[in-house]
Amino acid sequence: MFIRRLKKFLYSYPNPELEQPQQARQAPSPEGKPLSEDLSDSLELLQKSMGKNTDFVIHYLAFDEESDYKVILCYIDGLVDQLLLSKLLENLNRLKLDNLLRADKAPADWLKNQLAIGNIRTIYTEEDLEHAILDGRAVVLVQGMREAFAVYIAGGSRRAVEEPSSQTVIRGPKEGFTEEITVNIALLRRKVKSPQLTIETHVIGTYTRTNVSIAYIEGIASPEVVKEMTTRIQSIEIDGILESGYIEELIQDGVMSPFPTMYNTERPDTVAGGLLEGLVAVFVDGTPFVLMAPVTFFRFLTSSEDYYQRFDISSFLRFVRIISFFVALLLPSIFISLTTFHQELLPMPLLISLAAQREITPLPTLVEALLMELTFEVIREAGVRMPRAIGPAISIVGALVLGQAAVQAGLVSAAVVIVVSFTAISNFALPAINFSSSIRLLRFALMVFSGSFGLVGVLGVLIPLMAHLVSLESFGVPYLIPMSPFNKTNQKDVLIRAPWWKMRTRPIMIGDQNQMRQTKDKKSYAELEAGRPRDPLA
Amino acid sequence: MRRRLASLVLLACLFLTTGCWNRAELNDLRIAIAGGIDRAGDKWEISYQTIIPSSMASGTGGSTGSSTQPAIYVFSMVSDTIFGARMKSNLEASRKLYVAHAKVIVVGREAAERGLEELVDLFLRNSEARETVQLLITDGKAKDLLNKMVPPEKLPGESYSNILAKESRFISNFPKKTIFDFALSLHSDSKSIGIPVASFVGDENTDEELEKMRSLDVLKDISPPLSLRLTRLGVFSGDRLVGYLSGRESMGLSWLTDQVKETELSFPCPQAKNKHNSIEITSSKTKLNPVRAGTHYTMLVSVNLNGNLMESTCNQDLSKSEVIHDMEKNIEKEVRDQIFTGWDAVRQMGVDVTGYADIIHRSFPKEWKAIQAAWPQEFRRMDIQVQVNAAIRRPGLIQKTEEQIK
């Protein structure tokens, strides 16, 4: 009964189908209030809505003295590129009214061509006018025209493309995403130069109006997943999106699960690799972290470097990560249960050594381990939050004062310090930070249970945890695929990383469209080489 | 929401009310490494050799005086039952006695002679004690063995089991036996088992010397007056100790029961009887095949052994196959001799410690019923026919003896 309620509790995420369909917000709002032909009306509107802002700039221009046509150019200082702006002003000043009047074609098209700069969007409504300005566009309004022209000359200072700080590799591309969504999408496009790479953009956040783009490769990504992703993103209604974490929490499956069901990365190559396996990526403006879904348990034990290194080394590293996963999750709790409940499982010399350490320590093993774990978490948190300049101080305090001194003073046994340190190091060996954080939480639960019930308690946590993992899904894909449900062909890239010439198919998640990665029958050089009998005389 | 909160609080309380269940911190345990069983009148006297961890491990932080304090502490209790005596230890011990790591149970002579059925029952019934604990018999009281140091080891209990393990592995003279083996023998047809006997031996073996072994000071002695040694094999009939086999007789028994893993064998030179060779036997297999001749049974014992020559003083050219062949003959003779020494002793004792009853039962299940009741008499009438096949695999790095080289 309790388990059922717990499960119900864990799986109760907001059902997107119950939300109101939000189609209206997506379409280019044709039913907004149209712009007035009279320039003074528009000017009044702009003054009213944004005139208070000191960074809002209006340039008054005229083609010539006698003309009725007046032109204004407005933008927000700092959002536009100064160089392009001066070019635009130059172009505007060169315009001749006569040409505009005498043009055979529609004046709007003529003007658009004459501006000859950047991406120009024609604006028809008052709402669009405001949004365009706030988006970093310079808007040209002309007396007597129903259209305004939003020139995309966004600029200002932005961070350059740098090496990603959260996911480093030794071999592999060193570029990382930036805060600029256009740059990020361009980084991806440079890797996947296919028209099938589809980018769909949504604007989310009533105040922030953040661009959120869904990227996938048409023909590889499952249409159901893309549809599901679009529905969930459109169902978001919030005042602001400042980071992709907002989106992740708002749309992921199993919201109460400790395990993440969306992957995040700073690396364009990881995203490109994911898209080629049929994942859907979500770019959010203003953050270098790009989300990907659907994601499985084993993807969190994978680094993009696995695919750049030799397969044997990668497979070994996978093995190391799996070990460190279990160590990070279980080592402290197993240590506690062995030393306080199941001493018969310890080899005699180890038991004596541990018992000798216990002689002088005042606290029970559970409390000791919990305290050390908490201490470590504090050091870690301090290390992240602290100004970089005092970084070395924390390692001195952490390592010497808290570690060595505590042992020497007899407050903590050396074994517990070793266990806690090894656990922490193992935790860092996992490539995905959000995944290792969830293990950290589970570790504490396991420790409390092991301190109360021994190994029975550890199993009492692990068995429900396993049941939970098996039933968890990410965008319709079972979390533990290809282990449960088992799939033989997908095993090539789970616990081991098979050589590339053996991985002919994409991992199967949903549907089975476009499975082949490599030509079905043609053998690669490597395979021919591997199958060739050795000729000793050659 | 309130109900959910309340149930969470109640659940959290469960952690506090586990009452520690069987939780025990390591510093609450008195870890026993060896146990001893004696008889005190009609009662059992149980001794335990326990570890003092702080004097064992090289100190972590505050522990001091590791060299002045012995690493073990021995205490004894008397009660009607073995378990009762163990629980009585709580009357005097500051910590809970923890016996799961005891590797050896030493049985005093009197207790062994009066039967160990209760001990087997305790070990099989109890989940904490392991049936893999090895048995050791001592001539006097087990307590007097446990309360003595075995230089140069700090933990005597550890050295008992190490001696037994190494001896069974490299000499195979007194194969080690566990409580489980003992329990199996009680339920076998032969109802007999041989358990190694250990005692302190020295040149003089005085009481003073024995007393000296009780103190940590003996560790400072470069050559202690006494040392613990496996001396003979105690033969049990049922659960009672009924007799002993000497080292050579016990070796014969090992051959007879296929318990030889590795051993050393000295044999005379083919020509010069006063000169000896030594061979390290690296593998040995004894095949037992009972045959019925009339009403009697004969056991065909066929021993196949391989070895490497380790020491040779014979003035012979070892590169010649005849010489090797002659040596193999002498090895076979020596093994046969050992086997018959053992066999005669066993048959004289009339206790089927060879376990041949079970082999005959398996080979002649129908006939077994007839002889089952009179098996001890039948066993005395039994014969063996021994065939030994020895092979010297490697004569060593040099072909000739030192004498020849000169």
CSV table of C-alpha atoms in Angstrom, one decimal, chain A residues 298-447:
chain,number,residue,atom,x,y,z
A,298,PHE,CA,23.9,4.3,-18.9
A,299,ARG,CA,24.3,7.6,-20.9
A,300,PHE,CA,25.2,9.2,-17.6
A,301,LEU,CA,28.2,6.8,-17.3
A,302,THR,CA,29.3,7.8,-20.8
A,303,SER,CA,31.7,10.5,-21.7
A,304,SER,CA,32.0,11.8,-25.3
A,305,GLU,CA,35.7,11.0,-25.1
A,306,ASP,CA,34.7,7.3,-25.1
A,307,TYR,CA,34.1,7.6,-28.8
A,308,TYR,CA,37.3,9.4,-29.5
A,309,GLN,CA,39.7,7.0,-27.8
A,310,ARG,CA,40.5,3.5,-28.7
A,311,PHE,CA,37.6,1.1,-27.9
A,312,ASP,CA,39.6,-1.1,-25.5
A,313,ILE,CA,40.6,1.9,-23.4
A,314,SER,CA,37.1,3.3,-23.5
A,315,SER,CA,35.7,0.0,-22.5
A,316,PHE,CA,38.1,-0.2,-19.5
A,317,LEU,CA,37.1,3.4,-18.6
A,318,ARG,CA,33.5,2.4,-18.7
A,319,PHE,CA,34.2,-0.4,-16.3
A,320,VAL,CA,36.1,2.0,-14.0
A,321,ARG,CA,33.1,4.3,-14.0
A,322,ILE,CA,30.7,1.5,-13.3
A,323,ILE,CA,32.9,0.5,-10.3
A,324,SER,CA,33.0,4.1,-9.1
A,325,PHE,CA,29.3,4.4,-9.5
A,326,PHE,CA,28.8,1.5,-7.0
A,327,VAL,CA,31.6,2.8,-4.8
A,328,ALA,CA,30.1,6.3,-4.7
A,329,LEU,CA,26.7,4.8,-3.9
A,330,LEU,CA,27.5,2.0,-1.5
A,331,LEU,CA,30.9,2.1,0.0
A,332,PRO,CA,30.1,4.1,3.2
A,333,SER,CA,26.9,2.1,3.9
A,334,ILE,CA,28.6,-1.2,3.3
A,335,PHE,CA,31.4,-0.1,5.6
A,336,ILE,CA,29.0,0.8,8.3
A,337,SER,CA,27.0,-2.4,8.0
A,338,LEU,CA,30.1,-4.6,8.0
A,339,THR,CA,31.7,-2.9,11.0
A,340,THR,CA,28.6,-2.6,13.1
A,341,PHE,CA,26.5,-5.6,12.1
A,342,HIS,CA,28.4,-8.2,10.1
A,343,GLN,CA,31.9,-8.3,11.5
A,344,GLU,CA,32.1,-12.0,10.5
A,345,LEU,CA,32.3,-10.8,6.8
A,346,LEU,CA,35.6,-9.0,7.5
A,347,PRO,CA,38.8,-10.8,7.2
A,348,MET,CA,40.5,-11.2,10.5
A,349,PRO,CA,43.5,-8.9,10.0
A,350,LEU,CA,41.3,-6.2,8.6
A,351,LEU,CA,38.9,-6.6,11.6
A,352,ILE,CA,41.8,-6.3,14.0
A,353,SER,CA,43.1,-3.2,12.3
A,354,LEU,CA,39.6,-1.6,12.2
A,355,ALA,CA,39.0,-2.6,15.8
A,356,ALA,CA,42.2,-1.0,16.9
A,357,GLN,CA,41.2,2.2,15.3
A,358,ARG,CA,37.8,2.1,16.9
A,359,GLU,CA,39.3,1.8,20.4
A,360,ILE,CA,39.9,5.5,20.7
A,361,THR,CA,37.1,7.1,18.6
A,362,PRO,CA,34.3,8.5,20.7
A,363,LEU,CA,31.4,8.4,18.2
A,364,PRO,CA,29.5,5.5,16.7
A,365,THR,CA,30.6,4.5,13.2
A,366,LEU,CA,27.4,5.7,11.7
A,367,VAL,CA,27.6,9.2,13.2
A,368,GLU,CA,31.3,9.3,12.5
A,369,ALA,CA,30.7,8.5,8.8
A,370,LEU,CA,27.8,10.9,8.5
A,371,LEU,CA,29.8,13.7,10.1
A,372,MET,CA,32.7,13.1,7.7
A,373,GLU,CA,30.4,13.0,4.7
A,374,LEU,CA,28.7,16.2,5.8
A,375,THR,CA,32.1,17.8,6.3
A,376,PHE,CA,33.1,16.8,2.9
A,377,GLU,CA,29.9,18.2,1.4
A,378,VAL,CA,30.6,21.5,3.2
A,379,ILE,CA,34.1,21.6,1.9
A,380,ARG,CA,32.9,20.8,-1.6
A,381,GLU,CA,30.2,23.4,-1.5
A,382,ALA,CA,32.6,26.0,-0.1
A,383,GLY,CA,35.0,25.2,-2.9
A,384,VAL,CA,32.4,25.8,-5.5
A,385,ARG,CA,31.0,29.0,-4.0
A,386,MET,CA,34.2,30.6,-2.7
A,387,PRO,CA,36.0,33.3,-4.6
A,388,ARG,CA,38.7,31.7,-6.7
A,389,ALA,CA,41.5,33.6,-4.9
A,390,ILE,CA,41.1,31.8,-1.6
A,391,GLY,CA,40.8,28.4,-3.3
A,392,PRO,CA,44.0,26.9,-2.0
A,393,ALA,CA,43.1,27.8,1.5
A,394,ILE,CA,40.2,25.4,1.4
A,395,SER,CA,42.3,22.5,0.4
A,396,ILE,CA,44.7,23.1,3.3
A,397,VAL,CA,41.8,23.4,5.8
A,398,GLY,CA,40.0,20.4,4.3
A,399,ALA,CA,42.8,18.0,3.8
A,400,LEU,CA,45.0,18.8,6.8
A,401,VAL,CA,42.9,20.2,9.5
A,402,LEU,CA,39.8,18.2,9.0
A,403,GLY,CA,41.3,15.0,7.8
A,404,GLN,CA,44.7,14.5,9.3
A,405,ALA,CA,44.1,16.4,12.5
A,406,ALA,CA,40.8,14.7,13.2
A,407,VAL,CA,42.5,11.3,12.9
A,408,GLN,CA,45.5,12.3,15.0
A,409,ALA,CA,43.3,13.8,17.7
A,410,GLY,CA,41.4,10.5,17.8
A,411,LEU,CA,38.1,12.0,16.9
A,412,VAL,CA,37.6,10.1,13.7
A,413,SER,CA,39.2,6.8,12.7
A,414,ALA,CA,41.5,6.7,9.7
A,415,ALA,CA,39.4,4.0,8.1
A,416,VAL,CA,36.3,6.3,8.0
A,417,VAL,CA,38.4,9.1,6.5
A,418,ILE,CA,39.7,6.7,3.8
A,419,VAL,CA,36.2,5.5,3.0
A,420,VAL,CA,34.8,9.0,2.8
A,421,SER,CA,37.6,10.2,0.6
A,422,PHE,CA,37.5,7.3,-1.8
A,423,THR,CA,33.7,7.7,-2.0
A,424,ALA,CA,34.1,11.4,-2.9
A,425,ILE,CA,36.8,10.7,-5.5
A,426,SER,CA,34.6,8.0,-7.0
A,427,ASN,CA,31.8,10.4,-7.2
A,428,PHE,CA,33.9,12.8,-9.2
A,429,ALA,CA,34.9,10.1,-11.6
A,430,LEU,CA,31.3,10.0,-12.9
A,431,PRO,CA,31.1,12.2,-16.0
A,432,ALA,CA,27.6,13.7,-15.4
A,433,ILE,CA,27.3,16.1,-12.5
A,434,ASN,CA,23.6,15.9,-12.1
A,435,PHE,CA,23.8,12.2,-12.0
A,436,SER,CA,26.5,12.1,-9.4
A,437,SER,CA,24.6,14.6,-7.3
A,438,SER,CA,21.7,12.3,-7.1
A,439,ILE,CA,24.0,9.5,-5.9
A,440,ARG,CA,25.2,11.8,-3.2
A,441,LEU,CA,21.7,12.1,-1.8
A,442,LEU,CA,21.0,8.4,-2.1
A,443,ARG,CA,24.2,7.7,-0.3
A,444,PHE,CA,23.0,9.5,2.8
A,445,ALA,CA,19.8,7.5,2.8
A,446,LEU,CA,21.7,4.3,2.5
A,447,MET,CA,24.0,5.2,5.3
